[in-house]
């Protein structure tokens, strides 16, 4: 099987207590059957042994605590949706207590964790004999790598500093219906064409994004599916820019909030409204995000989502989401980036790079990691005239000066 990953994928590792956030709060944590069986076997073995060392006794006691905190296939969270094994210093109590440390266990470090804890924030998609893996932008270390990586080479699979690296792996392929491989390869070619458009640094990024939208419409199975929405709201019925902007903001509040940091940010978003380009400069005298940042973010979201149109036939909303994400991060980065995970506002704000990372991370959590909000967005891209392609074009056209061009 062919494995395709971003060039920075192998550089990722959890930064644990150095992270300003944590993956162990705010999420339901499933325990897979294989891991549950492993923990049960370890506990049974420990209870039947004559434990002499202090380390072995502590390990046995912790295994009992571990099993007591698993219910209906997931960890029983503490108040505030906190994992029961998250220590005050940000480290994992499971790793600290179940590492070998001279005992006869055959696992250590992250290998002792259940699947979701070990793999997060990685994601994987399989398309027949092609597997693609990446790192979710809900993780600040993943965002840092995305924004700072240097592409190894320029090719059709390289976009603004992001290079996709290919290798052969021994995993089993997924079966595909007859003829599906041809459709898959065509979608990958479309994605490469989008990367090519994003790579054209001779024109401003927002012009490139408009070209990407036009390309997505052109390769759709039918003409622009949102055109009729725009036509219905033209002339006297035309939506005002303010109404469109308000809708773009309010849609983010239609789903369940992931936590206090988002609640604080969203209240400020509603209160501030749609800021002008000047207000996006955050007091740093330059735009918070650069065009290079935008190209990387959009390209990475295209990498993650565009090929999924093989399964649902919907390539346009994948492009719309990537551009919508970039616009909203750009517009509200100063708000989203200056808030701690507990919802407190940082004063003074952190350095620009930290603010950018936090902004991307927070918006990713609220959108990409909420099936509810992703469905709401997809439905609105199809059915809400505020999100028709022409509205995207208008917003991008009026934002030409809101970002700085990378040197």
Short mmCIF file of C-alpha atoms in Angstrom, two decimals:
data_model
loop_
_atom_site.label_atom_id
_atom_site.label_comp_id
_atom_site.label_asym_id
_atom_site.label_seq_id
_atom_site.Cartn_x
_atom_site.Cartn_y
_atom_site.Cartn_z
CA UNK A 1 0.00 0.00 0.00
CA UNK A 2 1.12 3.54 -0.75
CA UNK A 3 1.30 5.81 2.31
CA UNK A 4 1.17 9.58 1.79
CA UNK A 5 1.85 12.02 4.65
CA UNK A 6 2.88 15.67 5.08
CA UNK A 7 6.63 16.08 5.25
CA UNK A 8 6.44 17.13 8.90
CA UNK A 9 4.34 14.13 9.98
CA UNK A 10 7.28 12.10 11.31
CA UNK A 11 8.56 15.12 13.28
CA UNK A 12 5.47 15.16 15.49
CA UNK A 13 5.48 14.01 19.08
CA UNK A 14 3.30 15.04 21.99
CA UNK A 15 5.00 17.86 23.92
CA UNK A 16 3.12 16.79 27.08
CA UNK A 17 3.57 19.22 29.98
CA UNK A 18 5.14 21.82 27.64
CA UNK A 19 1.78 22.20 25.88
CA UNK A 20 -0.29 25.21 26.95
CA UNK A 21 -3.44 23.15 26.36
CA UNK A 22 -4.36 19.51 26.94
CA UNK A 23 -6.08 16.79 24.93
CA UNK A 24 -7.30 15.30 28.21
CA UNK A 25 -10.05 17.83 28.96
CA UNK A 26 -13.26 18.42 27.05
CA UNK A 27 -13.40 15.14 25.11
CA UNK A 28 -15.09 11.82 25.74
CA UNK A 29 -12.25 9.28 25.74
CA UNK A 30 -13.14 5.87 24.32
CA UNK A 31 -11.24 2.79 25.43
CA UNK A 32 -10.91 0.25 22.62
CA UNK A 33 -11.56 -3.43 23.30
CA UNK A 34 -7.94 -4.45 22.74
CA UNK A 35 -6.64 -1.98 25.32
CA UNK A 36 -9.36 -2.86 27.83
CA UNK A 37 -8.45 -6.53 27.55
CA UNK A 38 -4.77 -5.66 28.02
CA UNK A 39 -5.44 -3.64 31.17
CA UNK A 40 -7.66 -6.40 32.56
CA UNK A 41 -4.98 -9.02 31.94
CA UNK A 42 -2.34 -6.85 33.58
CA UNK A 43 -4.56 -6.34 36.64
CA UNK A 44 -5.35 -10.05 36.88
CA UNK A 45 -1.68 -10.96 36.62
CA UNK A 46 -0.71 -8.40 39.27
CA UNK A 47 -3.36 -9.66 41.71
CA UNK A 48 -2.13 -13.24 41.40
CA UNK A 49 1.55 -12.46 41.93
CA UNK A 50 3.48 -12.12 45.15
CA UNK A 51 4.39 -8.46 44.89
CA UNK A 52 7.56 -7.61 46.74
CA UNK A 53 8.84 -4.33 45.33
CA UNK A 54 7.21 -1.01 46.08
CA UNK A 55 7.02 -0.29 42.36
CA UNK A 56 5.11 -3.52 41.65
CA UNK A 57 2.66 -2.81 44.47
CA UNK A 58 2.00 0.72 43.23
CA UNK A 59 1.50 -0.57 39.71
CA UNK A 60 -1.03 -3.15 40.90
CA UNK A 61 -2.95 -0.51 42.86
CA UNK A 62 -3.01 1.80 39.87
CA UNK A 63 -4.34 -0.96 37.61
CA UNK A 64 -7.25 -1.41 40.00
CA UNK A 65 -7.90 2.34 39.87
CA UNK A 66 -7.66 2.26 36.07
CA UNK A 67 -10.32 -0.43 35.67
CA UNK A 68 -12.64 1.29 38.17
CA UNK A 69 -12.51 4.42 36.03
CA UNK A 70 -13.61 2.68 32.82
CA UNK A 71 -17.35 2.50 32.23
CA UNK A 72 -19.33 1.63 29.10
CA UNK A 73 -16.20 1.65 26.97
CA UNK A 74 -14.80 5.03 28.04
CA UNK A 75 -13.07 6.75 30.94
CA UNK A 76 -15.34 8.23 33.61
CA UNK A 77 -14.54 11.91 33.34
CA UNK A 78 -14.14 14.20 36.34
CA UNK A 79 -15.99 17.55 36.62
CA UNK A 80 -15.11 19.82 33.75
CA UNK A 81 -14.80 16.77 31.46
CA UNK A 82 -11.32 16.12 32.80
CA UNK A 83 -9.65 12.74 32.29
CA UNK A 84 -9.24 11.02 35.69
CA UNK A 85 -5.59 10.30 34.86
CA UNK A 86 -4.50 13.82 33.94
CA UNK A 87 -2.01 15.03 36.54
CA UNK A 88 -1.78 18.64 37.71
CA UNK A 89 1.58 19.00 35.93
CA UNK A 90 -0.04 18.02 32.60
CA UNK A 91 1.49 14.56 32.45
CA UNK A 92 -0.43 11.30 32.08
CA UNK A 93 -0.80 9.21 35.22
CA UNK A 94 -1.10 6.06 33.11
CA UNK A 95 2.30 6.55 31.50
CA UNK A 96 3.85 7.49 34.84
CA UNK A 97 2.48 4.38 36.62
CA UNK A 98 2.42 1.71 33.94
CA UNK A 99 5.85 2.20 32.43
CA UNK A 100 8.13 -0.77 32.87
CA UNK A 101 10.41 0.79 35.49
CA UNK A 102 12.09 -2.50 36.26
CA UNK A 103 8.91 -4.60 36.23
CA UNK A 104 8.24 -7.39 33.77
CA UNK A 105 5.82 -5.44 31.55
CA UNK A 106 6.71 -5.35 27.87
CA UNK A 107 5.38 -1.89 27.04
CA UNK A 108 6.27 1.67 27.99
CA UNK A 109 5.55 5.26 27.07
CA UNK A 110 2.69 5.96 24.68
CA UNK A 111 2.39 2.26 23.76
CA UNK A 112 0.49 1.56 26.98
CA UNK A 113 -2.28 4.02 26.06
CA UNK A 114 -5.58 3.13 24.43
CA UNK A 115 -5.82 3.72 20.69
CA UNK A 116 -7.40 7.17 20.75
CA UNK A 117 -4.94 8.55 23.31
CA UNK A 118 -1.97 7.10 21.47
CA UNK A 119 -3.01 8.22 17.98
CA UNK A 120 -4.57 11.63 18.66
CA UNK A 121 -4.28 14.08 16.91
CA UNK A 122 -3.36 11.90 13.94
CA UNK A 123 -5.98 11.11 11.30
CA UNK A 124 -6.03 8.49 8.57
CA UNK A 125 -8.00 7.94 5.37
CA UNK A 126 -7.76 4.91 3.10
CA UNK A 127 -8.66 4.97 -0.58
CA UNK A 128 -8.17 1.42 -1.83
CA UNK A 129 -4.41 0.86 -1.95
CA UNK A 130 -3.58 4.45 -0.96
CA UNK A 131 -3.47 5.58 2.66
CA UNK A 132 -3.16 9.20 3.74
CA UNK A 133 -2.25 10.31 7.26
CA UNK A 134 -1.94 13.71 8.86
CA UNK A 135 -2.09 15.69 12.09
CA UNK A 136 -5.25 17.43 13.26
CA UNK A 137 -5.06 21.19 13.73
CA UNK A 138 -6.70 20.93 17.16
CA UNK A 139 -3.16 20.34 18.44
CA UNK A 140 -0.87 23.33 18.90
CA UNK A 141 2.26 21.33 18.07
CA UNK A 142 0.66 20.16 14.81
CA UNK A 143 -0.20 23.78 13.93
CA UNK A 144 3.33 24.89 14.75
CA UNK A 145 4.77 22.25 12.44
CA UNK A 146 2.35 23.22 9.66
CA UNK A 147 3.19 26.92 9.85
CA UNK A 148 6.97 26.48 10.17
CA UNK A 149 7.84 23.40 8.08
CA UNK A 150 10.09 23.73 5.06
CA UNK A 151 9.08 21.74 1.97
CA UNK A 152 11.78 19.35 0.91
CA UNK A 153 11.13 19.89 -2.80
CA UNK A 154 8.73 21.54 -5.19
CA UNK A 155 6.42 19.17 -7.06
CA UNK A 156 2.77 18.72 -7.97
CA UNK A 157 2.25 17.52 -4.40
CA UNK A 158 3.95 20.50 -2.84
CA UNK A 159 2.01 23.60 -1.86
CA UNK A 160 3.49 26.67 -0.21
CA UNK A 161 5.91 24.86 2.06
CA UNK A 162 3.88 21.65 2.46
CA UNK A 163 5.30 18.58 0.77
CA UNK A 164 3.52 15.21 0.68
CA UNK A 165 5.93 12.34 1.20
CA UNK A 166 5.17 8.87 -0.18
CA UNK A 167 6.37 5.45 0.97
CA UNK A 168 5.33 1.80 0.79
CA UNK A 169 3.76 0.13 3.86
CA UNK A 170 2.53 -3.39 4.57
CA UNK A 171 -1.05 -2.50 5.57
CA UNK A 172 -3.91 -4.25 3.81
CA UNK A 173 -5.73 -2.36 1.09
CA UNK A 174 -9.45 -1.57 1.25
CA UNK A 175 -11.63 -3.09 -1.41
CA UNK A 176 -13.00 -0.60 -3.93
CA UNK A 177 -15.92 -1.04 -6.32
CA UNK A 178 -15.09 -1.58 -9.96
CA UNK A 179 -14.17 1.71 -11.59
CA UNK A 180 -13.70 3.51 -8.29
CA UNK A 181 -9.91 3.65 -8.62
CA UNK A 182 -10.23 5.74 -11.77
CA UNK A 183 -12.55 8.16 -9.97
CA UNK A 184 -10.15 8.29 -7.01
CA UNK A 185 -7.17 9.10 -9.22
CA UNK A 186 -9.18 11.83 -10.94
CA UNK A 187 -9.96 13.41 -7.55
CA UNK A 188 -6.29 13.30 -6.58
CA UNK A 189 -5.46 15.03 -9.86
CA UNK A 190 -8.05 17.71 -9.08
CA UNK A 191 -6.46 18.18 -5.68
CA UNK A 192 -3.03 18.53 -7.26
CA UNK A 193 -4.48 21.15 -9.61
CA UNK A 194 -5.75 23.09 -6.59
CA UNK A 195 -2.27 22.89 -5.05
CA UNK A 196 -0.92 24.29 -8.31
CA UNK A 197 -3.29 27.26 -8.14
CA UNK A 198 -2.33 27.95 -4.53
CA UNK A 199 1.35 27.83 -5.49
CA UNK A 200 1.02 30.71 -7.96
CA UNK A 201 2.55 33.42 -5.79
CA UNK A 202 2.58 35.90 -8.66
CA UNK A 203 -0.95 36.93 -7.68
CA UNK A 204 -2.44 37.71 -4.23
CA UNK A 205 -3.70 34.79 -2.19
CA UNK A 206 -7.35 35.85 -2.29
CA UNK A 207 -7.26 35.89 -6.09
CA UNK A 208 -5.86 32.37 -5.96
CA UNK A 209 -8.67 31.34 -3.62
CA UNK A 210 -11.26 32.70 -6.03
CA UNK A 211 -9.58 30.64 -8.77
CA UNK A 212 -9.78 27.58 -6.51
CA UNK A 213 -13.50 28.17 -6.01
CA UNK A 214 -14.06 28.56 -9.75
CA UNK A 215 -12.08 25.37 -10.38
CA UNK A 216 -14.15 23.44 -7.82
CA UNK A 217 -17.34 24.64 -9.49
CA UNK A 218 -16.01 23.69 -12.93
CA UNK A 219 -15.19 20.11 -11.94
CA UNK A 220 -18.47 19.58 -10.07
CA UNK A 221 -20.96 17.19 -11.61
CA UNK A 222 -23.32 20.10 -12.28
CA UNK A 223 -23.12 23.85 -12.66
CA UNK A 224 -22.57 25.97 -9.58
CA UNK A 225 -25.13 24.44 -7.18
CA UNK A 226 -25.30 27.69 -5.19
CA UNK A 227 -25.86 29.97 -8.18
CA UNK A 228 -29.65 29.76 -7.88
CA UNK A 229 -29.40 30.85 -4.25
CA UNK A 230 -27.51 33.99 -5.27
CA UNK A 231 -29.95 34.69 -8.10
CA UNK A 232 -32.91 34.43 -5.72
CA UNK A 233 -31.29 37.06 -3.50
CA UNK A 234 -30.28 39.59 -6.14
CA UNK A 235 -31.63 43.03 -6.91
CA UNK A 236 -34.07 44.23 -4.26
CA UNK A 237 -33.78 40.92 -2.40
CA UNK A 238 -29.98 41.07 -2.26
CA UNK A 239 -28.44 40.26 1.11
CA UNK A 240 -26.49 43.12 2.60
CA UNK A 241 -22.80 42.59 3.39
CA UNK A 242 -23.58 43.10 7.08
CA UNK A 243 -26.25 40.37 6.99
CA UNK A 244 -23.84 37.99 5.27
CA UNK A 245 -21.03 38.75 7.73
CA UNK A 246 -23.34 38.27 10.71
CA UNK A 247 -24.47 34.90 9.35
CA UNK A 248 -20.86 33.79 8.87
CA UNK A 249 -20.20 34.56 12.54
CA UNK A 250 -23.43 33.26 14.05
CA UNK A 251 -23.23 29.87 12.36
CA UNK A 252 -20.29 28.99 14.60
CA UNK A 253 -22.58 29.25 17.62
CA UNK A 254 -25.26 26.89 16.31
CA UNK A 255 -23.56 23.75 17.57
CA UNK A 256 -22.47 22.67 21.02
CA UNK A 257 -19.50 24.55 22.43
CA UNK A 258 -16.39 22.50 23.06
CA UNK A 259 -15.44 24.48 26.17
CA UNK A 260 -14.92 27.77 28.07
CA UNK A 261 -12.19 29.08 25.76
CA UNK A 262 -14.58 28.96 22.84
CA UNK A 263 -17.43 30.45 24.90
CA UNK A 264 -15.30 33.46 25.79
CA UNK A 265 -14.06 33.91 22.22
CA UNK A 266 -17.50 33.54 20.69
CA UNK A 267 -19.02 36.17 22.99
CA UNK A 268 -16.34 38.59 21.84
CA UNK A 269 -16.91 37.62 18.21
CA UNK A 270 -20.62 38.41 18.50
CA UNK A 271 -19.94 41.65 20.36
CA UNK A 272 -17.24 42.89 17.98
CA UNK A 273 -18.98 41.90 14.75
CA UNK A 274 -17.14 41.67 11.44
CA UNK A 275 -13.91 43.61 11.93
CA UNK A 276 -12.27 45.77 9.30
CA UNK A 277 -8.88 44.71 7.87
CA UNK A 278 -7.15 47.27 10.09
CA UNK A 279 -8.55 45.69 13.27
CA UNK A 280 -7.03 42.34 12.31
CA UNK A 281 -3.55 43.72 12.81
CA UNK A 282 -3.71 42.96 16.56
CA UNK A 283 -1.32 45.66 17.74
CA UNK A 284 1.71 44.00 16.16
CA UNK A 285 1.84 46.66 13.38
CA UNK A 286 1.61 43.93 10.75
CA UNK A 287 -1.08 41.46 9.83
CA UNK A 288 -1.28 38.57 12.24
CA UNK A 289 -1.35 36.02 9.42
CA UNK A 290 0.66 36.14 6.20
CA UNK A 291 -0.40 34.94 2.77
CA UNK A 292 2.00 32.04 3.22
CA UNK A 293 0.13 31.07 6.38
CA UNK A 294 -3.15 31.20 4.49
CA UNK A 295 -1.88 29.10 1.61
CA UNK A 296 -0.59 26.49 4.03
CA UNK A 297 -3.82 26.36 6.05
CA UNK A 298 -6.07 26.13 3.00
CA UNK A 299 -3.82 23.57 1.30
CA UNK A 300 -3.69 21.42 4.41
CA UNK A 301 -7.47 21.40 4.79
CA UNK A 302 -7.77 20.56 1.09
CA UNK A 303 -5.33 17.70 1.68
CA UNK A 304 -7.40 16.40 4.57
CA UNK A 305 -10.89 16.73 3.11
CA UNK A 306 -10.97 17.05 -0.68
CA UNK A 307 -10.44 13.38 -1.50
CA UNK A 308 -13.44 12.47 0.70
CA UNK A 309 -15.59 13.70 -2.17
CA UNK A 310 -14.92 10.25 -3.60
CA UNK A 311 -17.45 8.98 -1.04
CA UNK A 312 -20.08 11.74 -1.13
CA UNK A 313 -19.55 13.37 -4.53
CA UNK A 314 -19.33 16.79 -2.88
CA UNK A 315 -16.06 18.51 -3.70
CA UNK A 316 -17.31 22.11 -3.54
CA UNK A 317 -18.20 22.22 0.16
CA UNK A 318 -14.74 20.81 0.97
CA UNK A 319 -13.21 23.82 -0.77
CA UNK A 320 -15.71 26.20 0.82
CA UNK A 321 -14.88 24.90 4.29
CA UNK A 322 -11.12 25.35 3.77
CA UNK A 323 -11.60 28.94 2.61
CA UNK A 324 -14.22 29.71 5.27
CA UNK A 325 -11.85 28.42 7.96
CA UNK A 326 -9.04 30.64 6.67
CA UNK A 327 -11.25 33.73 6.49
CA UNK A 328 -12.59 33.26 10.01
CA UNK A 329 -9.17 32.58 11.54
CA UNK A 330 -7.83 35.65 9.76
CA UNK A 331 -10.69 37.87 10.86
CA UNK A 332 -10.77 36.79 14.50
CA UNK A 333 -7.25 35.62 15.19
CA UNK A 334 -6.65 38.37 17.70
CA UNK A 335 -9.74 37.29 19.65
CA UNK A 336 -9.27 33.55 19.35
CA UNK A 337 -5.57 33.63 20.11
CA UNK A 338 -5.59 35.64 23.32
CA UNK A 339 -7.67 33.22 25.38
CA UNK A 340 -6.41 30.46 27.66
CA UNK A 341 -7.98 26.97 27.59
CA UNK A 342 -9.89 27.87 30.77
CA UNK A 343 -11.48 30.87 29.05
CA UNK A 344 -9.37 33.61 30.65
CA UNK A 345 -8.21 36.44 28.40
CA UNK A 346 -4.43 36.83 28.14
CA UNK A 347 -3.19 40.35 28.87
CA UNK A 348 -0.93 41.36 27.28
CA UNK A 349 -1.32 39.04 24.29
CA UNK A 350 1.30 36.42 23.55
CA UNK A 351 3.79 36.78 20.71
CA UNK A 352 2.33 36.70 17.18
CA UNK A 353 3.34 33.11 16.42
CA UNK A 354 1.71 31.83 19.61
CA UNK A 355 -1.44 33.82 18.88
CA UNK A 356 -1.64 32.35 15.38
CA UNK A 357 -1.20 28.82 16.68
CA UNK A 358 -3.85 29.28 19.34
CA UNK A 359 -6.29 30.80 16.86
CA UNK A 360 -6.02 27.89 14.42
CA UNK A 361 -6.17 25.36 17.24
CA UNK A 362 -9.31 26.81 18.82
CA UNK A 363 -11.25 27.18 15.57
CA UNK A 364 -10.25 23.66 14.53
CA UNK A 365 -11.59 22.25 17.80
CA UNK A 366 -14.91 24.03 17.41
CA UNK A 367 -15.40 23.05 13.75
CA UNK A 368 -13.39 20.04 12.59
CA UNK A 369 -13.88 18.12 15.83
CA UNK A 370 -17.62 18.62 16.02
CA UNK A 371 -19.62 16.42 13.67
CA UNK A 372 -22.63 18.60 14.46
CA UNK A 373 -21.00 21.85 13.35
CA UNK A 374 -19.37 20.28 10.29
CA UNK A 375 -22.81 19.06 9.20
CA UNK A 376 -24.32 22.49 9.90
CA UNK A 377 -21.64 24.14 7.79
CA UNK A 378 -22.04 21.68 4.90
CA UNK A 379 -25.82 22.14 4.91
CA UNK A 380 -25.48 25.92 4.88
CA UNK A 381 -22.92 25.85 2.08
CA UNK A 382 -25.59 24.04 0.05
CA UNK A 383 -28.73 25.86 1.15
CA UNK A 384 -27.96 29.27 2.66
CA UNK A 385 -27.57 32.18 0.20
CA UNK A 386 -25.12 33.82 2.63
CA UNK A 387 -22.68 31.03 1.73
CA UNK A 388 -23.15 30.83 -2.01
CA UNK A 389 -19.99 30.93 -4.11
CA UNK A 390 -20.63 34.53 -5.15
CA UNK A 391 -20.65 35.60 -1.49
CA UNK A 392 -17.27 33.90 -1.04
CA UNK A 393 -15.99 35.82 -4.06
CA UNK A 394 -17.29 39.12 -2.69
CA UNK A 395 -15.74 38.60 0.73
CA UNK A 396 -12.40 37.54 -0.72
CA UNK A 397 -12.40 40.54 -3.07
CA UNK A 398 -12.91 42.98 -0.21
CA UNK A 399 -10.20 41.37 1.93
CA UNK A 400 -7.34 41.87 -0.56
CA UNK A 401 -5.40 44.16 1.78
CA UNK A 402 -6.08 42.37 5.05
CA UNK A 403 -3.06 40.07 4.96
CA UNK A 404 0.60 40.75 4.35
CA UNK A 405 2.50 39.13 1.51
CA UNK A 406 5.32 36.89 2.63
CA UNK A 407 8.78 37.94 1.54
#
